[in-house]
Structures are given as C-alpha cells and as structure tokens.
mmCIF file of C-alpha atoms and ligand atoms in Angstrom:
data_model
loop_
_atom_site.group_PDB
_atom_site.id
_atom_site.type_symbol
_atom_site.label_atom_id
_atom_site.label_comp_id
_atom_site.label_asym_id
_atom_site.label_seq_id
_atom_site.Cartn_x
_atom_site.Cartn_y
_atom_site.Cartn_z
ATOM 1 C CA UNK A 1 -144.410 -189.306 48.995
ATOM 2 C CA UNK A 2 -147.630 -191.038 47.924
ATOM 3 C CA UNK A 3 -150.706 -188.899 47.327
ATOM 4 C CA UNK A 4 -152.858 -191.787 48.577
ATOM 5 C CA UNK A 5 -151.871 -195.001 50.321
ATOM 6 C CA UNK A 6 -154.083 -197.777 51.607
ATOM 7 C CA UNK A 7 -152.171 -200.030 53.975
ATOM 8 C CA UNK A 8 -153.259 -203.540 54.944
ATOM 9 C CA UNK A 9 -156.912 -202.576 54.648
ATOM 10 C CA UNK A 10 -159.514 -205.241 55.403
ATOM 11 C CA UNK A 11 -163.273 -204.781 55.443
ATOM 12 C CA UNK A 12 -166.201 -207.122 56.073
ATOM 13 C CA UNK A 13 -169.962 -206.751 55.716
ATOM 14 C CA UNK A 14 -171.195 -209.288 58.276
ATOM 15 C CA UNK A 15 -169.815 -212.626 57.091
ATOM 16 C CA UNK A 16 -168.765 -211.276 53.684
ATOM 17 C CA UNK A 17 -165.103 -210.290 53.494
ATOM 18 C CA UNK A 18 -165.175 -207.539 50.849
ATOM 19 C CA UNK A 19 -161.542 -206.397 51.166
ATOM 20 C CA UNK A 20 -158.775 -208.610 52.490
ATOM 21 C CA UNK A 21 -155.384 -207.150 53.516
ATOM 22 C CA UNK A 22 -155.090 -204.721 50.601
ATOM 23 C CA UNK A 23 -152.109 -202.389 50.197
ATOM 24 C CA UNK A 24 -152.035 -199.889 47.347
ATOM 25 C CA UNK A 25 -150.241 -196.579 46.739
ATOM 26 C CA UNK A 26 -150.887 -193.863 44.187
ATOM 27 C CA UNK A 27 -148.235 -191.247 43.400
ATOM 28 C CA UNK A 28 -148.984 -187.609 42.583
ATOM 29 C CA UNK A 29 -150.179 -187.314 38.987
ATOM 30 C CA UNK A 30 -150.511 -191.087 38.652
ATOM 31 C CA UNK A 31 -153.643 -192.831 37.370
ATOM 32 C CA UNK A 32 -154.247 -196.252 38.897
ATOM 33 C CA UNK A 33 -157.157 -198.448 37.833
ATOM 34 C CA UNK A 34 -158.677 -200.856 40.313
ATOM 35 C CA UNK A 35 -159.875 -203.636 38.046
ATOM 36 C CA UNK A 36 -161.771 -206.824 38.768
ATOM 37 C CA UNK A 37 -164.932 -208.861 38.358
ATOM 38 C CA UNK A 38 -168.231 -207.827 39.919
ATOM 39 C CA UNK A 39 -168.277 -208.185 43.700
ATOM 40 C CA UNK A 40 -164.490 -208.411 44.187
ATOM 41 C CA UNK A 41 -164.458 -205.350 46.484
ATOM 42 C CA UNK A 42 -163.441 -202.461 44.178
ATOM 43 C CA UNK A 43 -166.149 -200.010 45.224
ATOM 44 C CA UNK A 44 -165.583 -200.778 48.894
ATOM 45 C CA UNK A 45 -161.882 -199.853 48.500
ATOM 46 C CA UNK A 46 -162.830 -196.583 46.803
ATOM 47 C CA UNK A 47 -165.396 -195.746 49.486
ATOM 48 C CA UNK A 48 -162.848 -196.430 52.235
ATOM 49 C CA UNK A 49 -160.335 -194.150 50.454
ATOM 50 C CA UNK A 50 -162.988 -191.413 50.232
ATOM 51 C CA UNK A 51 -164.056 -191.819 53.859
ATOM 52 C CA UNK A 52 -167.596 -192.812 52.829
ATOM 53 C CA UNK A 53 -167.100 -196.210 54.480
ATOM 54 C CA UNK A 54 -165.776 -196.300 58.048
ATOM 55 C CA UNK A 55 -162.388 -198.015 58.181
ATOM 56 C CA UNK A 56 -162.398 -201.358 60.008
ATOM 57 C CA UNK A 57 -158.782 -202.443 59.731
ATOM 58 C CA UNK A 58 -155.568 -200.980 58.309
ATOM 59 C CA UNK A 59 -154.646 -197.375 57.488
ATOM 60 C CA UNK A 60 -155.404 -194.766 54.839
ATOM 61 C CA UNK A 61 -152.794 -192.045 54.298
ATOM 62 C CA UNK A 62 -152.787 -188.940 52.118
ATOM 63 C CA UNK A 63 -149.413 -187.289 51.556
ATOM 64 C CA UNK A 64 -148.066 -189.663 54.210
ATOM 65 C CA UNK A 65 -150.509 -188.361 56.863
ATOM 66 C CA UNK A 66 -153.124 -190.759 58.226
ATOM 67 C CA UNK A 67 -156.691 -189.789 57.306
ATOM 68 C CA UNK A 68 -158.075 -193.031 58.721
ATOM 69 C CA UNK A 69 -156.541 -195.434 61.221
ATOM 70 C CA UNK A 70 -157.408 -196.697 64.705
ATOM 71 C CA UNK A 71 -157.248 -193.104 66.048
ATOM 72 C CA UNK A 72 -158.117 -190.771 63.161
ATOM 73 C CA UNK A 73 -161.173 -190.601 60.877
ATOM 74 C CA UNK A 74 -161.056 -187.492 58.693
ATOM 75 C CA UNK A 75 -164.534 -186.971 57.163
ATOM 76 C CA UNK A 76 -164.896 -187.114 53.350
ATOM 77 C CA UNK A 77 -165.353 -183.347 52.885
ATOM 78 C CA UNK A 78 -162.027 -182.667 54.606
ATOM 79 C CA UNK A 79 -159.988 -185.156 52.556
ATOM 80 C CA UNK A 80 -159.493 -182.968 49.421
ATOM 81 C CA UNK A 81 -160.763 -185.738 47.149
ATOM 82 C CA UNK A 82 -162.892 -185.342 44.023
ATOM 83 C CA UNK A 83 -165.539 -188.019 43.514
ATOM 84 C CA UNK A 84 -167.158 -189.136 40.256
ATOM 85 C CA UNK A 85 -169.737 -191.918 40.195
ATOM 86 C CA UNK A 86 -171.415 -193.932 37.463
ATOM 87 C CA UNK A 87 -174.774 -192.174 37.957
ATOM 88 C CA UNK A 88 -173.299 -188.617 37.757
ATOM 89 C CA UNK A 89 -175.115 -187.653 41.010
ATOM 90 C CA UNK A 90 -175.685 -184.025 39.939
ATOM 91 C CA UNK A 91 -178.030 -181.858 42.013
ATOM 92 C CA UNK A 92 -181.236 -181.602 39.934
ATOM 93 C CA UNK A 93 -182.350 -178.267 41.435
ATOM 94 C CA UNK A 94 -179.072 -176.467 40.627
ATOM 95 C CA UNK A 95 -177.920 -175.151 37.249
ATOM 96 C CA UNK A 96 -174.833 -176.713 35.691
ATOM 97 C CA UNK A 97 -172.667 -173.764 36.823
ATOM 98 C CA UNK A 98 -174.052 -173.960 40.375
ATOM 99 C CA UNK A 99 -173.452 -177.718 40.452
ATOM 100 C CA UNK A 100 -169.804 -177.123 39.609
ATOM 101 C CA UNK A 101 -169.495 -174.204 42.051
ATOM 102 C CA UNK A 102 -171.049 -176.270 44.867
ATOM 103 C CA UNK A 103 -167.840 -177.671 46.318
ATOM 104 C CA UNK A 104 -165.854 -174.417 46.063
ATOM 105 C CA UNK A 105 -165.433 -173.083 49.545
ATOM 106 C CA UNK A 106 -163.624 -170.011 50.821
ATOM 107 C CA UNK A 107 -164.054 -168.065 47.559
ATOM 108 C CA UNK A 108 -166.150 -164.967 46.772
ATOM 109 C CA UNK A 109 -169.323 -165.557 44.741
ATOM 110 C CA UNK A 110 -167.578 -163.987 41.754
ATOM 111 C CA UNK A 111 -164.505 -166.231 42.055
ATOM 112 C CA UNK A 112 -166.668 -169.314 42.458
ATOM 113 C CA UNK A 113 -168.515 -168.360 39.306
ATOM 114 C CA UNK A 114 -165.366 -167.735 37.280
ATOM 115 C CA UNK A 115 -163.691 -170.980 38.482
ATOM 116 C CA UNK A 116 -166.870 -172.883 37.654
ATOM 117 C CA UNK A 117 -166.930 -171.440 34.104
ATOM 118 C CA UNK A 118 -163.219 -172.112 33.669
ATOM 119 C CA UNK A 119 -163.594 -175.817 34.470
ATOM 120 C CA UNK A 120 -166.762 -176.074 32.371
ATOM 121 C CA UNK A 121 -164.750 -174.661 29.447
ATOM 122 C CA UNK A 122 -162.113 -177.367 29.995
ATOM 123 C CA UNK A 123 -164.744 -180.095 29.666
ATOM 124 C CA UNK A 124 -166.418 -178.361 26.706
ATOM 125 C CA UNK A 125 -169.614 -177.514 28.633
ATOM 126 C CA UNK A 126 -169.379 -173.735 29.137
ATOM 127 C CA UNK A 127 -172.285 -173.257 26.707
ATOM 128 C CA UNK A 128 -174.595 -175.171 29.067
ATOM 129 C CA UNK A 129 -173.707 -173.293 32.267
ATOM 130 C CA UNK A 130 -177.239 -172.010 32.904
ATOM 131 C CA UNK A 131 -179.287 -175.126 32.080
ATOM 132 C CA UNK A 132 -180.474 -177.779 34.533
ATOM 133 C CA UNK A 133 -178.855 -181.232 34.494
ATOM 134 C CA UNK A 134 -181.983 -183.126 33.344
ATOM 135 C CA UNK A 135 -181.836 -181.326 29.969
ATOM 136 C CA UNK A 136 -178.385 -182.814 29.247
ATOM 137 C CA UNK A 137 -177.423 -186.141 27.668
ATOM 138 C CA UNK A 138 -175.634 -188.780 29.744
ATOM 139 C CA UNK A 139 -172.278 -187.856 28.228
ATOM 140 C CA UNK A 140 -172.814 -184.168 28.973
ATOM 141 C CA UNK A 141 -173.880 -184.929 32.549
ATOM 142 C CA UNK A 142 -170.741 -186.993 33.054
ATOM 143 C CA UNK A 143 -168.602 -184.080 31.783
ATOM 144 C CA UNK A 144 -170.322 -181.792 34.312
ATOM 145 C CA UNK A 145 -169.787 -184.343 37.093
ATOM 146 C CA UNK A 146 -166.101 -184.453 36.189
ATOM 147 C CA UNK A 147 -165.938 -180.636 36.158
ATOM 148 C CA UNK A 148 -167.584 -180.510 39.584
ATOM 149 C CA UNK A 149 -165.059 -182.956 41.004
ATOM 150 C CA UNK A 150 -162.072 -181.151 39.428
ATOM 151 C CA UNK A 151 -163.200 -177.590 40.322
ATOM 152 C CA UNK A 152 -161.667 -177.452 43.837
ATOM 153 C CA UNK A 153 -158.384 -178.830 42.344
ATOM 154 C CA UNK A 154 -158.339 -181.917 44.598
ATOM 155 C CA UNK A 155 -155.061 -183.741 45.137
ATOM 156 C CA UNK A 156 -156.826 -187.081 44.725
ATOM 157 C CA UNK A 157 -159.610 -188.046 42.310
ATOM 158 C CA UNK A 158 -161.712 -191.152 42.953
ATOM 159 C CA UNK A 159 -163.833 -192.425 40.065
ATOM 160 C CA UNK A 160 -166.238 -195.373 40.270
ATOM 161 C CA UNK A 161 -167.134 -196.882 36.868
ATOM 162 C CA UNK A 162 -167.504 -193.336 35.493
ATOM 163 C CA UNK A 163 -168.221 -194.348 31.894
ATOM 164 C CA UNK A 164 -170.417 -197.414 32.265
ATOM 165 C CA UNK A 165 -173.686 -195.494 31.784
ATOM 166 C CA UNK A 166 -172.579 -194.316 28.328
ATOM 167 C CA UNK A 167 -172.962 -196.047 24.961
ATOM 168 C CA UNK A 168 -169.753 -197.407 23.470
ATOM 169 C CA UNK A 169 -168.903 -194.564 21.018
ATOM 170 C CA UNK A 170 -169.548 -191.859 23.576
ATOM 171 C CA UNK A 171 -167.696 -193.880 26.203
ATOM 172 C CA UNK A 172 -164.551 -193.989 24.041
ATOM 173 C CA UNK A 173 -164.703 -190.244 23.472
ATOM 174 C CA UNK A 174 -165.380 -189.260 27.083
ATOM 175 C CA UNK A 175 -162.736 -191.543 28.522
ATOM 176 C CA UNK A 176 -160.165 -190.094 26.139
ATOM 177 C CA UNK A 177 -161.101 -186.557 27.233
ATOM 178 C CA UNK A 178 -161.139 -187.611 30.885
ATOM 179 C CA UNK A 179 -157.679 -189.178 30.673
ATOM 180 C CA UNK A 180 -156.178 -185.939 29.366
ATOM 181 C CA UNK A 181 -158.058 -183.743 31.849
ATOM 182 C CA UNK A 182 -156.956 -185.874 34.783
ATOM 183 C CA UNK A 183 -153.360 -185.880 33.595
ATOM 184 C CA UNK A 184 -153.413 -182.086 33.108
ATOM 185 C CA UNK A 185 -154.915 -181.622 36.578
ATOM 186 C CA UNK A 186 -151.958 -183.425 38.164
ATOM 187 C CA UNK A 187 -154.282 -185.182 40.633
ATOM 188 C CA UNK A 188 -153.555 -188.715 41.769
ATOM 189 C CA UNK A 189 -156.434 -190.808 40.446
ATOM 190 C CA UNK A 190 -157.909 -194.109 41.574
ATOM 191 C CA UNK A 191 -160.493 -195.332 39.080
ATOM 192 C CA UNK A 192 -162.677 -198.414 39.489
ATOM 193 C CA UNK A 193 -163.589 -200.408 36.400
ATOM 194 C CA UNK A 194 -164.515 -204.000 35.535
ATOM 195 C CA UNK A 195 -163.397 -203.522 31.914
ATOM 196 C CA UNK A 196 -159.783 -204.622 31.236
ATOM 197 C CA UNK A 197 -159.533 -202.643 27.988
ATOM 198 C CA UNK A 198 -160.703 -199.520 29.763
ATOM 199 C CA UNK A 199 -158.143 -200.078 32.509
ATOM 200 C CA UNK A 200 -155.352 -200.511 29.972
ATOM 201 C CA UNK A 201 -156.527 -197.406 28.096
ATOM 202 C CA UNK A 202 -156.620 -195.201 31.201
ATOM 203 C CA UNK A 203 -154.065 -196.505 33.642
ATOM 204 C CA UNK A 204 -150.423 -195.881 34.372
ATOM 205 C CA UNK A 205 -150.757 -198.879 36.680
ATOM 206 C CA UNK A 206 -153.465 -201.460 37.190
ATOM 207 C CA UNK A 207 -154.343 -203.309 40.405
ATOM 208 C CA UNK A 208 -156.355 -206.391 39.493
ATOM 209 C CA UNK A 209 -158.531 -207.619 42.373
ATOM 210 C CA UNK A 210 -159.956 -211.058 43.014
ATOM 211 C CA UNK A 211 -162.161 -211.835 46.032
ATOM 212 C CA UNK A 212 -161.043 -208.855 48.092
ATOM 213 C CA UNK A 213 -157.307 -209.249 47.423
ATOM 214 C CA UNK A 214 -154.967 -207.794 44.829
ATOM 215 C CA UNK A 215 -154.122 -210.611 42.422
ATOM 216 C CA UNK A 216 -151.417 -208.518 40.708
ATOM 217 C CA UNK A 217 -150.494 -204.878 40.327
ATOM 218 C CA UNK A 218 -148.208 -203.234 37.822
ATOM 219 C CA UNK A 219 -148.146 -201.485 34.479
ATOM 220 C CA UNK A 220 -150.736 -202.761 31.984
ATOM 221 C CA UNK A 221 -147.921 -204.323 29.966
ATOM 222 C CA UNK A 222 -146.710 -206.253 33.073
ATOM 223 C CA UNK A 223 -150.130 -207.754 33.730
ATOM 224 C CA UNK A 224 -150.738 -208.538 30.072
ATOM 225 C CA UNK A 225 -147.360 -210.010 29.162
ATOM 226 C CA UNK A 226 -146.214 -211.342 32.536
ATOM 227 C CA UNK A 227 -149.337 -212.531 34.391
ATOM 228 C CA UNK A 228 -148.544 -214.191 37.720
ATOM 229 C CA UNK A 229 -151.593 -216.468 37.722
ATOM 230 C CA UNK A 230 -154.132 -218.063 35.418
ATOM 231 C CA UNK A 231 -156.741 -215.631 36.775
ATOM 232 C CA UNK A 232 -154.693 -212.619 35.665
ATOM 233 C CA UNK A 233 -153.853 -214.163 32.265
ATOM 234 C CA UNK A 234 -157.526 -215.011 31.633
ATOM 235 C CA UNK A 235 -158.935 -211.675 32.773
ATOM 236 C CA UNK A 236 -157.601 -209.737 29.771
ATOM 237 C CA UNK A 237 -159.907 -211.171 27.121
ATOM 238 C CA UNK A 238 -160.507 -214.579 25.678
ATOM 239 C CA UNK A 239 -157.639 -217.071 25.971
ATOM 240 C CA UNK A 240 -156.978 -220.609 24.645
ATOM 241 C CA UNK A 241 -156.570 -223.376 27.255
ATOM 242 C CA UNK A 242 -154.341 -226.378 26.665
ATOM 243 C CA UNK A 243 -153.244 -228.980 29.194
ATOM 244 C CA UNK A 244 -149.997 -230.858 29.562
ATOM 245 C CA UNK A 245 -147.449 -232.493 31.861
ATOM 246 C CA UNK A 246 -144.032 -230.982 32.548
ATOM 247 C CA UNK A 247 -141.187 -233.128 31.204
ATOM 248 C CA UNK A 248 -137.635 -231.945 31.708
ATOM 249 C CA UNK A 249 -138.648 -228.348 32.350
ATOM 250 C CA UNK A 250 -140.789 -228.159 29.206
ATOM 251 C CA UNK A 251 -144.385 -228.913 28.220
ATOM 252 C CA UNK A 252 -145.229 -230.387 24.833
ATOM 253 C CA UNK A 253 -147.958 -228.633 22.807
ATOM 254 C CA UNK A 254 -149.187 -229.242 19.249
ATOM 255 C CA UNK A 255 -146.969 -226.291 18.274
ATOM 256 C CA UNK A 256 -143.729 -227.468 19.850
ATOM 257 C CA UNK A 257 -142.510 -227.323 23.421
ATOM 258 C CA UNK A 258 -143.040 -224.430 25.820
ATOM 259 C CA UNK A 259 -140.518 -223.749 28.593
ATOM 260 C CA UNK A 260 -141.782 -224.349 32.135
ATOM 261 C CA UNK A 261 -138.579 -224.194 34.206
ATOM 262 C CA UNK A 262 -140.283 -223.208 37.461
ATOM 263 C CA UNK A 263 -142.541 -226.292 37.523
ATOM 264 C CA UNK A 264 -141.474 -229.653 38.937
ATOM 265 C CA UNK A 265 -141.142 -232.722 36.720
ATOM 266 C CA UNK A 266 -144.527 -234.392 36.176
ATOM 267 C CA UNK A 267 -146.633 -231.355 37.245
ATOM 268 C CA UNK A 268 -150.023 -231.203 35.543
ATOM 269 C CA UNK A 269 -150.208 -227.734 34.029
ATOM 270 C CA UNK A 270 -152.443 -225.628 31.866
ATOM 271 C CA UNK A 271 -150.974 -223.596 29.048
ATOM 272 C CA UNK A 272 -152.834 -220.367 28.356
ATOM 273 C CA UNK A 273 -152.287 -218.967 24.882
ATOM 274 C CA UNK A 274 -153.580 -215.596 23.723
ATOM 275 C CA UNK A 275 -155.407 -215.794 20.372
ATOM 276 C CA UNK A 276 -152.922 -213.332 18.852
ATOM 277 C CA UNK A 277 -150.033 -215.662 19.773
ATOM 278 C CA UNK A 278 -151.082 -218.184 17.109
ATOM 279 C CA UNK A 279 -149.559 -217.100 13.785
ATOM 280 C CA UNK A 280 -151.024 -218.757 10.700
ATOM 281 C CA UNK A 281 -149.319 -219.404 7.356
ATOM 282 C CA UNK A 282 -149.947 -221.589 4.308
ATOM 283 C CA UNK A 283 -148.614 -225.132 4.771
ATOM 284 C CA UNK A 284 -145.082 -225.590 3.509
ATOM 285 C CA UNK A 285 -144.073 -221.972 4.047
ATOM 286 C CA UNK A 286 -142.087 -223.044 7.110
ATOM 287 C CA UNK A 287 -140.577 -226.436 7.693
ATOM 288 C CA UNK A 288 -139.366 -225.990 11.271
ATOM 289 C CA UNK A 289 -140.241 -228.548 13.919
ATOM 290 C CA UNK A 290 -141.719 -225.751 16.071
ATOM 291 C CA UNK A 291 -144.639 -225.386 13.676
ATOM 292 C CA UNK A 292 -147.905 -227.312 14.071
ATOM 293 C CA UNK A 293 -150.782 -227.932 11.715
ATOM 294 C CA UNK A 294 -154.408 -226.911 12.131
ATOM 295 C CA UNK A 295 -157.623 -227.247 10.154
ATOM 296 C CA UNK A 296 -159.789 -224.159 9.679
ATOM 297 C CA UNK A 297 -163.301 -224.609 11.131
ATOM 298 C CA UNK A 298 -164.535 -221.052 10.439
ATOM 299 C CA UNK A 299 -163.173 -217.563 9.761
ATOM 300 C CA UNK A 300 -164.834 -214.329 10.843
ATOM 301 C CA UNK A 301 -164.003 -210.707 10.120
ATOM 302 C CA UNK A 302 -164.245 -208.720 13.376
ATOM 303 C CA UNK A 303 -163.252 -205.287 12.063
ATOM 304 C CA UNK A 304 -159.649 -204.549 12.983
ATOM 305 C CA UNK A 305 -158.823 -208.234 13.149
ATOM 306 C CA UNK A 306 -159.994 -211.615 11.912
ATOM 307 C CA UNK A 307 -160.852 -214.556 14.145
ATOM 308 C CA UNK A 308 -160.000 -218.009 12.833
ATOM 309 C CA UNK A 309 -161.481 -221.081 14.566
ATOM 310 C CA UNK A 310 -159.002 -223.931 14.396
ATOM 311 C CA UNK A 311 -159.147 -227.648 15.019
ATOM 312 C CA UNK A 312 -155.854 -229.104 16.200
ATOM 313 C CA UNK A 313 -154.933 -232.685 17.097
ATOM 314 C CA UNK A 314 -154.405 -232.781 20.861
ATOM 315 C CA UNK A 315 -151.963 -234.990 22.731
ATOM 316 C CA UNK A 316 -154.534 -237.640 23.746
ATOM 317 C CA UNK A 317 -155.953 -238.022 20.262
ATOM 318 C CA UNK A 318 -158.956 -235.704 20.727
ATOM 319 C CA UNK A 319 -159.323 -232.486 18.770
ATOM 320 C CA UNK A 320 -158.752 -229.124 20.378
ATOM 321 C CA UNK A 321 -160.772 -226.073 19.374
ATOM 322 C CA UNK A 322 -158.577 -222.966 19.408
ATOM 323 C CA UNK A 323 -159.005 -219.360 18.322
ATOM 324 C CA UNK A 324 -156.378 -217.352 16.435
ATOM 325 C CA UNK A 325 -156.707 -213.599 16.076
ATOM 326 C CA UNK A 326 -154.952 -212.122 13.063
ATOM 327 C CA UNK A 327 -154.636 -208.360 12.454
ATOM 328 C CA UNK A 328 -156.601 -207.059 9.453
ATOM 329 C CA UNK A 329 -158.401 -209.257 6.957
ATOM 330 C CA UNK A 330 -157.362 -212.921 6.958
ATOM 331 C CA UNK A 331 -160.189 -215.293 6.084
ATOM 332 C CA UNK A 332 -158.943 -218.759 5.097
ATOM 333 C CA UNK A 333 -161.519 -221.200 3.688
ATOM 334 C CA UNK A 334 -163.206 -223.839 5.833
ATOM 335 C CA UNK A 335 -161.211 -227.106 6.016
ATOM 336 C CA UNK A 336 -158.019 -225.441 4.759
ATOM 337 C CA UNK A 337 -154.897 -226.780 6.488
ATOM 338 C CA UNK A 338 -152.560 -224.113 7.884
ATOM 339 C CA UNK A 339 -149.177 -224.033 9.571
ATOM 340 C CA UNK A 340 -149.375 -222.607 13.097
ATOM 341 C CA UNK A 341 -146.446 -220.885 14.746
ATOM 342 C CA UNK A 342 -146.676 -220.116 18.448
ATOM 343 C CA UNK A 343 -145.369 -216.812 19.838
ATOM 344 C CA UNK A 344 -144.068 -218.126 23.155
ATOM 345 C CA UNK A 345 -144.015 -214.680 24.779
ATOM 346 C CA UNK A 346 -147.808 -214.931 24.930
ATOM 347 C CA UNK A 347 -148.083 -218.519 26.176
ATOM 348 C CA UNK A 348 -148.268 -218.864 29.964
ATOM 349 C CA UNK A 349 -147.888 -222.024 32.040
ATOM 350 C CA UNK A 350 -149.581 -222.453 35.442
ATOM 351 C CA UNK A 351 -150.300 -225.459 37.661
ATOM 352 C CA UNK A 352 -153.642 -226.935 36.661
ATOM 353 C CA UNK A 353 -156.594 -225.709 38.728
ATOM 354 C CA UNK A 354 -154.744 -222.537 39.771
ATOM 355 C CA UNK A 355 -157.678 -220.133 39.502
ATOM 356 C CA UNK A 356 -156.045 -217.288 41.384
HETATM 357 P P1 ATP B 1 -169.358 -204.266 41.349
HETATM 358 O O1 ATP B 1 -168.368 -204.152 40.211
HETATM 359 O O2 ATP B 1 -170.451 -205.254 41.092
HETATM 360 O O3 ATP B 1 -169.833 -202.940 41.853
HETATM 361 P P2 ATP B 1 -167.292 -204.409 43.391
HETATM 362 O O4 ATP B 1 -166.066 -205.107 42.938
HETATM 363 O O5 ATP B 1 -167.264 -202.918 43.389
HETATM 364 O O6 ATP B 1 -168.539 -204.935 42.568
HETATM 365 P P3 ATP B 1 -168.173 -204.195 46.129
HETATM 366 O O7 ATP B 1 -169.362 -203.379 45.755
HETATM 367 O O8 ATP B 1 -167.054 -203.520 46.828
HETATM 368 O O9 ATP B 1 -167.595 -204.951 44.847
HETATM 369 O O10 ATP B 1 -168.691 -205.425 47.014
HETATM 370 C C1 ATP B 1 -167.814 -206.410 47.546
HETATM 371 C C2 ATP B 1 -168.626 -207.406 48.356
HETATM 372 O O11 ATP B 1 -169.192 -206.772 49.483
HETATM 373 C C3 ATP B 1 -169.790 -208.002 47.579
HETATM 374 O O12 ATP B 1 -169.939 -209.343 47.973
HETATM 375 C C4 ATP B 1 -170.987 -207.185 48.022
HETATM 376 O O13 ATP B 1 -172.174 -207.919 47.962
HETATM 377 C C5 ATP B 1 -170.607 -206.855 49.466
HETATM 378 N N1 ATP B 1 -171.143 -205.556 49.896
HETATM 379 C C6 ATP B 1 -170.819 -204.352 49.384
HETATM 380 N N2 ATP B 1 -171.463 -203.355 50.034
HETATM 381 C C7 ATP B 1 -172.230 -203.934 50.976
HETATM 382 C C8 ATP B 1 -173.123 -203.455 51.977
HETATM 383 N N3 ATP B 1 -173.344 -202.156 52.124
HETATM 384 N N4 ATP B 1 -173.728 -204.365 52.756
HETATM 385 C C9 ATP B 1 -173.493 -205.682 52.626
HETATM 386 N N5 ATP B 1 -172.647 -206.204 51.709
HETATM 387 C C10 ATP B 1 -172.021 -205.368 50.884
#
C-alpha cells in the first residue's frame, strides 16, 4: 500500500502545461525527492498532493483511498499531511511552542503543550519554546517549521525547497538533521528540490522532472549510473560532451571505442562522459590501445578533488576541451602530456540532439 500516489496527474495554468501525465508513488517511511530545473512543475505537483491546488486531471490517493479525483476533493487540513516551505511560514504573533501546538487538534491544552515541547526537543529547539519566531535565525526557524509539521505525526510530509533559504554550512547541517528526523518519524516524504546533490543526499528515490513530465525515476544510483537520456545524464553536474558516429555497434573516441549496441549503424550520437570517468596517469605507465593522450591546459585544486583541464585531439582534427576530476590533490603542470583511461561505466551514448 502506498502512503501517497499521484496517478496520471495533469495540470495547466491557462496555456501553460505545468504537469503532464505524472504518476508517482511514495511508500510508508520512504523519502522521494522531486528534482528538476526551475519551472518544470515540481511545486505544482506538491501543491496538488497537499490539496492546495484543485486537481484538474488524474487521481491522488493516500493509503489507496482517493483524496482527489473527479468525485472527491478532501481539503488540505483533512489529508494528514505535514507541510514545510522554503520561507518557514511561522505565525509571527505566536510563540515557538504555540506555533508547534497550532496543528494539534483533539488534545487537552496540557497534552498539546507537552507534545509541542517533545517535538521541539527532537529538533534541538526546546530552549526557545517561549520566544517569538522573529528572534530566531533562519536555521532555527526552519527547525521550528519542521517541528510544527511533524507534531501531529502526519503519515505524509511534503517539503518544498526547505533548505534553500539557508547558507551552505547551515544547509548541510539542517538537511542531515532533517533526514534523520523524517526517517525516525516513519512518514512518507515528498521533497521538492532543484539541487541534484541535495536530492541524492536525502532521497531513497528521485523523480527527475522535465517540462511537466518525469524524465526518470529510481534510486539515486540508477539515475546517476544508468541515465535514460542526455537530460538526465547532464542534470547531475558538469559533464563532457563528445560526438561520434556509430560503426559496428561502437563509437570511436580519443580514448578507445565505447559500446553503443542499441544504436543503428551510422547514427550520429553524443557521448557524455563524467569528469571523474577520465583517469590520468603519466605517459608510458600503460601501453594499452584503450588509452588516449591529453595535454594539460590548467589544474585547479577544488578541495576534496582536483580539476584538470585537458586538450585532446578530436576525430576531425580540432582540439577538444575536457575536464577530468581526480580525488584529492593532483595538479599536473601546464603542457604536461598524460595518458587518459576512460571508465566506460560513466560514459553514456545518446542520439545527438536528444535533450530529453
Ligand atoms: P521553481 O523551482 O522555479 O519553483 P517549479 O519546478 O516548482 O519551479 P512550478 O512552480 O510548479 O515549477 O511551475 C510550473 C509552471 O507553471 C511554470 O511555467 C510556472 O510559471 C507556471 N505556474 C505555476 N503556478 C502558476 C500560477 N499560479 N499561475 C500561472 N502559472 C503558474
């Protein structure tokens, strides 16, 4: 039984199709990230799931029961969902404890108070129970917003870019805390983000959207290592683009051939290669035919890894500019010649011009 299921949902604002035939399920205790570029329809999906946007087409089910279809429209407050938004949306005239107690219905004043303090303790904010939200930092306000959403123990949590108002150090800390709190709560979570690293950090599964449709859904490792389109491959960080023509089920590259069995003979393809798939060694260390040669244009230390800019002779005589990312410190001198070995598990072949 799915905690939340959107089935063939479509939604338009006038002429703009924001969501186009989207189906997505979230199991109990599962955290699914809805990922995609700005304007692809993520927030609209979340608002439809919450009941904040009237359903136009399709069905929304919770625990296999329709909460929105052509006959039913359960209002947001009766859907047992917890909502967390980017702007925290705390009530300014209520104390932190009263903000958290706000959504607790059917309890005595004393029980509301003790539940509110219990959840505030979980998010490390019990010491601020009596203050007003405007006296808190952004990170603290987001913890309170999370506590408020979790307090009624909802079966489904819906989060819309919950960390994007925070600076990067705080963001890393709060999203780590949030991941563990959500997992402990056992709620099914749908979280919207445009940040692929954040999605991979948080999600059991990712649904990557493009122009209202799901381009691919699966575990982060599926999307990263087995992208089904150039759009999906390119969305997870910078990627090197090469072009080629399929010959006998393979495409030649400066680093040896790459298998392309699913493409017809003569197809013009692009080969997308992650920067970490280019392994660099001193010339002569390997003599295999699968190794190409590159000239170093520049080397930069990026912290956990080094980025090496390479110039490689392309098939039509012009030079290609490629990036290799090497773990740790690896800073070869400008103009040094290096052997390049390609990790084929991170090289992906798609028909040229296949943007989605
Ligand atoms: P972002 O990451 O920028 O918030 P998003 O992926 O969440 O984007 P949505 O906010 O769902 O995307 O918007 C999808 C499309 O629908 C966009 O083209 C947007 O302009 C349009 N849209 C969203 N809400 C409305 C509205 N209330 N009225 C008209 N158009 C809207």
